[in-house]
mmCIF file with all atom_site columns, C-alpha atoms in Angstrom:
data_model
loop_
_atom_site.group_PDB
_atom_site.id
_atom_site.type_symbol
_atom_site.label_atom_id
_atom_site.label_alt_id
_atom_site.label_comp_id
_atom_site.label_asym_id
_atom_site.label_entity_id
_atom_site.label_seq_id
_atom_site.pdbx_PDB_ins_code
_atom_site.Cartn_x
_atom_site.Cartn_y
_atom_site.Cartn_z
_atom_site.occupancy
_atom_site.B_iso_or_equiv
_atom_site.pdbx_formal_charge
_atom_site.auth_seq_id
_atom_site.auth_comp_id
_atom_site.auth_asym_id
_atom_site.auth_atom_id
_atom_site.pdbx_PDB_model_num
ATOM 1   C CA . GLN A 1 1   ? -18.455 -3.426  11.478  1.00 56.00 ? 1   GLN A CA 1
ATOM 2   C CA . ILE A 1 2   ? -19.116 -3.413  15.192  1.00 62.00 ? 2   ILE A CA 1
ATOM 3   C CA . PHE A 1 3   ? -18.316 0.294   15.390  1.00 66.00 ? 3   PHE A CA 1
ATOM 4   C CA . MET A 1 4   ? -20.823 1.099   12.655  1.00 66.00 ? 4   MET A CA 1
ATOM 5   C CA . ALA A 1 5   ? -23.412 -1.153  14.326  1.00 64.00 ? 5   ALA A CA 1
ATOM 6   C CA . LEU A 1 6   ? -23.380 1.085   17.410  1.00 66.00 ? 6   LEU A CA 1
ATOM 7   C CA . GLU A 1 7   ? -25.713 3.736   16.006  1.00 67.00 ? 7   GLU A CA 1
ATOM 8   C CA . GLU A 1 8   ? -26.984 4.606   19.466  1.00 68.00 ? 8   GLU A CA 1
ATOM 9   C CA . PRO A 1 9   ? -25.969 3.608   22.993  1.00 67.00 ? 9   PRO A CA 1
ATOM 10  C CA . MET A 1 10  ? -27.063 0.043   23.706  1.00 67.00 ? 10  MET A CA 1
ATOM 11  C CA . ASP A 1 11  ? -26.916 -2.326  26.611  1.00 68.00 ? 11  ASP A CA 1
ATOM 12  C CA . LYS A 1 12  ? -24.657 -5.352  26.658  1.00 67.00 ? 12  LYS A CA 1
ATOM 13  C CA . LYS A 1 13  ? -27.453 -7.829  25.902  1.00 70.00 ? 13  LYS A CA 1
ATOM 14  C CA . SER A 1 14  ? -28.590 -6.071  22.728  1.00 74.00 ? 14  SER A CA 1
ATOM 15  C CA . LEU A 1 15  ? -24.953 -5.622  21.693  1.00 69.00 ? 15  LEU A CA 1
ATOM 16  C CA . LEU A 1 16  ? -24.348 -9.374  22.069  1.00 71.00 ? 16  LEU A CA 1
ATOM 17  C CA . ASN A 1 17  ? -27.343 -10.030 19.806  1.00 74.00 ? 17  ASN A CA 1
ATOM 18  C CA . LYS A 1 18  ? -25.928 -7.576  17.267  1.00 70.00 ? 18  LYS A CA 1
ATOM 19  C CA . MET A 1 19  ? -22.510 -9.264  17.505  1.00 70.00 ? 19  MET A CA 1
ATOM 20  C CA . LYS A 1 20  ? -24.077 -12.664 16.808  1.00 73.00 ? 20  LYS A CA 1
ATOM 21  C CA . SER A 1 21  ? -25.606 -11.283 13.620  1.00 72.00 ? 21  SER A CA 1
ATOM 22  C CA . LEU A 1 22  ? -22.217 -9.949  12.493  1.00 68.00 ? 22  LEU A CA 1
ATOM 23  C CA . GLY A 1 23  ? -20.539 -13.328 12.914  1.00 69.00 ? 23  GLY A CA 1
ATOM 24  C CA . GLY A 1 24  ? -17.012 -14.260 13.968  1.00 65.00 ? 24  GLY A CA 1
ATOM 25  C CA . ALA A 1 25  ? -15.433 -10.903 13.120  1.00 61.00 ? 25  ALA A CA 1
ATOM 26  C CA . ALA A 1 26  ? -17.378 -9.074  15.817  1.00 66.00 ? 26  ALA A CA 1
ATOM 27  C CA . ASN A 1 27  ? -15.421 -10.229 18.880  1.00 69.00 ? 27  ASN A CA 1
ATOM 28  C CA . PRO A 1 28  ? -11.935 -9.167  17.693  1.00 71.00 ? 28  PRO A CA 1
ATOM 29  C CA . GLY A 1 29  ? -13.483 -5.997  16.291  1.00 73.00 ? 29  GLY A CA 1
ATOM 30  C CA . MET A 1 30  ? -15.077 -5.160  19.631  1.00 74.00 ? 30  MET A CA 1
ATOM 31  C CA . SER A 1 31  ? -11.796 -5.517  21.508  1.00 77.00 ? 31  SER A CA 1
ATOM 32  C CA . GLU A 1 32  ? -9.995  -3.428  18.881  1.00 78.00 ? 32  GLU A CA 1
ATOM 33  C CA . CYS A 1 33  ? -12.591 -0.641  19.196  1.00 79.00 ? 33  CYS A CA 1
ATOM 34  C CA . MET A 1 34  ? -12.228 -0.649  22.979  1.00 78.00 ? 34  MET A CA 1
ATOM 35  C CA . LYS A 1 35  ? -8.429  -0.612  22.720  1.00 83.00 ? 35  LYS A CA 1
ATOM 36  C CA . ARG A 1 36  ? -8.444  2.357   20.326  1.00 82.00 ? 36  ARG A CA 1
ATOM 37  C CA . ARG A 1 37  ? -10.988 4.141   22.550  1.00 83.00 ? 37  ARG A CA 1
ATOM 38  C CA . TRP A 1 38  ? -13.603 4.423   19.816  1.00 81.00 ? 38  TRP A CA 1
ATOM 39  C CA . ILE A 1 39  ? -16.274 2.952   22.116  1.00 80.00 ? 39  ILE A CA 1
ATOM 40  C CA . SER A 1 40  ? -16.630 2.679   25.858  1.00 80.00 ? 40  SER A CA 1
ATOM 41  C CA . LEU A 1 41  ? -18.641 0.810   28.456  1.00 78.00 ? 41  LEU A CA 1
ATOM 42  C CA . ASP A 1 42  ? -20.296 3.050   31.016  1.00 77.00 ? 42  ASP A CA 1
ATOM 43  C CA . LYS A 1 43  ? -20.122 1.041   34.237  1.00 79.00 ? 43  LYS A CA 1
ATOM 44  C CA . GLU A 1 44  ? -22.970 2.890   35.962  1.00 79.00 ? 44  GLU A CA 1
ATOM 45  C CA . THR A 1 45  ? -25.577 2.621   33.221  1.00 76.00 ? 45  THR A CA 1
ATOM 46  C CA . LYS A 1 46  ? -24.084 -0.531  31.587  1.00 72.00 ? 46  LYS A CA 1
ATOM 47  C CA . LEU A 1 47  ? -24.401 1.120   28.159  1.00 76.00 ? 47  LEU A CA 1
ATOM 48  C CA . ILE A 1 48  ? -21.884 0.840   25.362  1.00 77.00 ? 48  ILE A CA 1
ATOM 49  C CA . ARG A 1 49  ? -21.540 3.964   23.244  1.00 78.00 ? 49  ARG A CA 1
ATOM 50  C CA . ARG A 1 50  ? -19.339 5.588   20.618  1.00 79.00 ? 50  ARG A CA 1
ATOM 51  C CA . LEU A 1 51  ? -16.764 8.082   21.786  1.00 79.00 ? 51  LEU A CA 1
ATOM 52  C CA . ILE A 1 52  ? -15.928 9.525   18.358  1.00 80.00 ? 52  ILE A CA 1
ATOM 53  C CA . GLU A 1 53  ? -17.792 10.193  15.127  1.00 79.00 ? 53  GLU A CA 1
ATOM 54  C CA . PRO A 1 54  ? -17.705 7.512   12.413  1.00 75.00 ? 54  PRO A CA 1
ATOM 55  C CA . SER A 1 55  ? -16.427 10.014  9.840   1.00 77.00 ? 55  SER A CA 1
ATOM 56  C CA . THR A 1 56  ? -13.180 10.444  11.814  1.00 80.00 ? 56  THR A CA 1
ATOM 57  C CA . VAL A 1 57  ? -12.410 6.711   11.934  1.00 78.00 ? 57  VAL A CA 1
ATOM 58  C CA . LYS A 1 58  ? -9.823  5.480   9.439   1.00 79.00 ? 58  LYS A CA 1
ATOM 59  C CA . ASP A 1 59  ? -10.137 1.756   8.750   1.00 76.00 ? 59  ASP A CA 1
ATOM 60  C CA . GLU A 1 60  ? -6.465  0.793   8.658   1.00 82.00 ? 60  GLU A CA 1
ATOM 61  C CA . VAL A 1 61  ? -7.156  -2.942  8.859   1.00 81.00 ? 61  VAL A CA 1
ATOM 62  C CA . ARG A 1 62  ? -9.194  -2.878  5.657   1.00 82.00 ? 62  ARG A CA 1
ATOM 63  C CA . GLU A 1 63  ? -6.393  -1.039  3.851   1.00 86.00 ? 63  GLU A CA 1
ATOM 64  C CA . GLN A 1 64  ? -3.848  -3.562  5.148   1.00 88.00 ? 64  GLN A CA 1
ATOM 65  C CA . LEU A 1 65  ? -5.977  -6.510  4.031   1.00 87.00 ? 65  LEU A CA 1
ATOM 66  C CA . LEU A 1 66  ? -6.372  -4.966  0.573   1.00 89.00 ? 66  LEU A CA 1
ATOM 67  C CA . LYS A 1 67  ? -2.585  -4.637  0.350   1.00 89.00 ? 67  LYS A CA 1
ATOM 68  C CA . VAL A 1 68  ? -2.201  -8.304  1.290   1.00 87.00 ? 68  VAL A CA 1
ATOM 69  C CA . GLN A 1 69  ? -4.784  -9.269  -1.319  1.00 87.00 ? 69  GLN A CA 1
ATOM 70  C CA . LYS A 1 70  ? -2.892  -7.307  -4.007  1.00 90.00 ? 70  LYS A CA 1
ATOM 71  C CA . GLY A 1 71  ? 0.348   -9.041  -3.023  1.00 85.00 ? 71  GLY A CA 1
ATOM 72  C CA . GLU A 1 72  ? 2.069   -5.960  -1.641  1.00 87.00 ? 72  GLU A CA 1
ATOM 73  C CA . SER A 1 73  ? 4.464   -6.367  1.253   1.00 85.00 ? 73  SER A CA 1
ATOM 74  C CA . LEU A 1 74  ? 3.605   -5.314  4.784   1.00 87.00 ? 74  LEU A CA 1
ATOM 75  C CA . ASP A 1 75  ? 5.625   -4.927  7.949   1.00 88.00 ? 75  ASP A CA 1
ATOM 76  C CA . VAL A 1 76  ? 6.230   -8.210  9.805   1.00 89.00 ? 76  VAL A CA 1
ATOM 77  C CA . LYS A 1 77  ? 4.692   -6.725  12.956  1.00 91.00 ? 77  LYS A CA 1
ATOM 78  C CA . VAL A 1 78  ? 1.474   -5.859  11.091  1.00 89.00 ? 78  VAL A CA 1
ATOM 79  C CA . LEU A 1 79  ? 1.286   -9.354  9.582   1.00 88.00 ? 79  LEU A CA 1
ATOM 80  C CA . LYS A 1 80  ? 1.670   -10.932 13.035  1.00 89.00 ? 80  LYS A CA 1
ATOM 81  C CA . ILE A 1 81  ? -1.205  -8.821  14.353  1.00 85.00 ? 81  ILE A CA 1
ATOM 82  C CA . LEU A 1 82  ? -3.435  -9.772  11.416  1.00 85.00 ? 82  LEU A CA 1
ATOM 83  C CA . LYS A 1 83  ? -2.533  -13.429 11.864  1.00 86.00 ? 83  LYS A CA 1
ATOM 84  C CA . LYS A 1 84  ? -3.279  -13.247 15.604  1.00 82.00 ? 84  LYS A CA 1
ATOM 85  C CA . ARG A 1 85  ? -6.704  -11.787 14.812  1.00 78.00 ? 85  ARG A CA 1
ATOM 86  C CA . LYS A 1 86  ? -7.199  -14.665 12.313  1.00 78.00 ? 86  LYS A CA 1
ATOM 87  C CA . MET A 1 87  ? -7.530  -12.313 9.361   1.00 80.00 ? 87  MET A CA 1
ATOM 88  C CA . THR A 1 88  ? -4.575  -13.717 7.437   1.00 82.00 ? 88  THR A CA 1
ATOM 89  C CA . GLY A 1 89  ? -2.686  -16.951 7.344   1.00 81.00 ? 89  GLY A CA 1
ATOM 90  C CA . THR A 1 90  ? 0.319   -18.468 5.733   1.00 80.00 ? 90  THR A CA 1
ATOM 91  C CA . LYS A 1 91  ? 0.436   -21.328 3.331   1.00 83.00 ? 91  LYS A CA 1
ATOM 92  C CA . LYS A 1 92  ? 3.322   -23.077 1.694   1.00 88.00 ? 92  LYS A CA 1
ATOM 93  C CA . GLU A 1 93  ? 3.472   -23.291 -2.077  1.00 90.00 ? 93  GLU A CA 1
ATOM 94  C CA . THR A 1 94  ? 5.882   -25.475 -4.002  1.00 94.00 ? 94  THR A CA 1
ATOM 95  C CA . TRP A 1 95  ? 6.841   -24.657 -7.585  1.00 93.00 ? 95  TRP A CA 1
ATOM 96  C CA . TYR A 1 96  ? 8.510   -26.997 -10.035 1.00 94.00 ? 96  TYR A CA 1
ATOM 97  C CA . GLU A 1 97  ? 10.117  -26.113 -13.344 1.00 93.00 ? 97  GLU A CA 1
ATOM 98  C CA . VAL A 1 98  ? 10.203  -28.873 -15.926 1.00 91.00 ? 98  VAL A CA 1
ATOM 99  C CA . SER A 1 99  ? 12.394  -28.742 -18.994 1.00 92.00 ? 99  SER A CA 1
ATOM 100 C CA . LYS A 1 100 ? 13.726  -31.143 -21.597 1.00 91.00 ? 100 LYS A CA 1
ATOM 101 C CA . GLY A 1 101 ? 16.933  -32.908 -20.604 1.00 91.00 ? 101 GLY A CA 1
ATOM 102 C CA . LYS A 1 102 ? 19.757  -34.235 -22.831 1.00 89.00 ? 102 LYS A CA 1
ATOM 103 C CA . GLU A 1 103 ? 18.209  -37.755 -22.860 1.00 85.00 ? 103 GLU A CA 1
ATOM 104 C CA . PHE A 1 104 ? 14.782  -36.489 -24.033 1.00 86.00 ? 104 PHE A CA 1
ATOM 105 C CA . THR A 1 105 ? 13.087  -38.365 -26.905 1.00 86.00 ? 105 THR A CA 1
ATOM 106 C CA . VAL A 1 106 ? 9.592   -38.393 -28.263 1.00 87.00 ? 106 VAL A CA 1
ATOM 107 C CA . GLU A 1 107 ? 9.467   -42.199 -28.430 1.00 88.00 ? 107 GLU A CA 1
ATOM 108 C CA . ARG A 1 108 ? 10.128  -44.665 -25.615 1.00 84.00 ? 108 ARG A CA 1
ATOM 109 C CA . LYS A 1 109 ? 12.934  -47.150 -26.033 1.00 80.00 ? 109 LYS A CA 1
ATOM 110 C CA . ALA A 1 110 ? 13.230  -50.446 -24.214 1.00 82.00 ? 110 ALA A CA 1
ATOM 111 C CA . LEU A 1 111 ? 16.581  -50.456 -22.474 1.00 78.00 ? 111 LEU A CA 1
ATOM 112 C CA . ALA A 1 112 ? 18.721  -53.596 -22.616 1.00 79.00 ? 112 ALA A CA 1
ATOM 113 C CA . THR A 1 113 ? 18.698  -55.509 -19.355 1.00 79.00 ? 113 THR A CA 1
ATOM 114 C CA . ASP A 1 114 ? 21.138  -58.045 -17.930 1.00 73.00 ? 114 ASP A CA 1
ATOM 115 C CA . LEU A 1 115 ? 19.863  -61.524 -17.286 1.00 67.00 ? 115 LEU A CA 1
#
């Protein structure tokens, strides 16, 4: 999202305003774009600009998240990265299987008790 938001070179202040409008996903997305060298910060002019065309960018994270949503398995390393970026999480589910036992009856009986 942050990569597509950079339609033209912009200064840091206007980029921060744009990031606020995108919400919480903008900060990890910004660092990922910088790491992959899709965008750069020109230190002289203080402008942030795209280094490559948007048509050449392959959104791997979106494909990985769609695989997770479908229930397909991913590499453990990829899952750790997604968890670190707070895009996935783990939750524990407990399943029980209930079946009729040998003492099953439809009616309740009062058991004899010792006095």
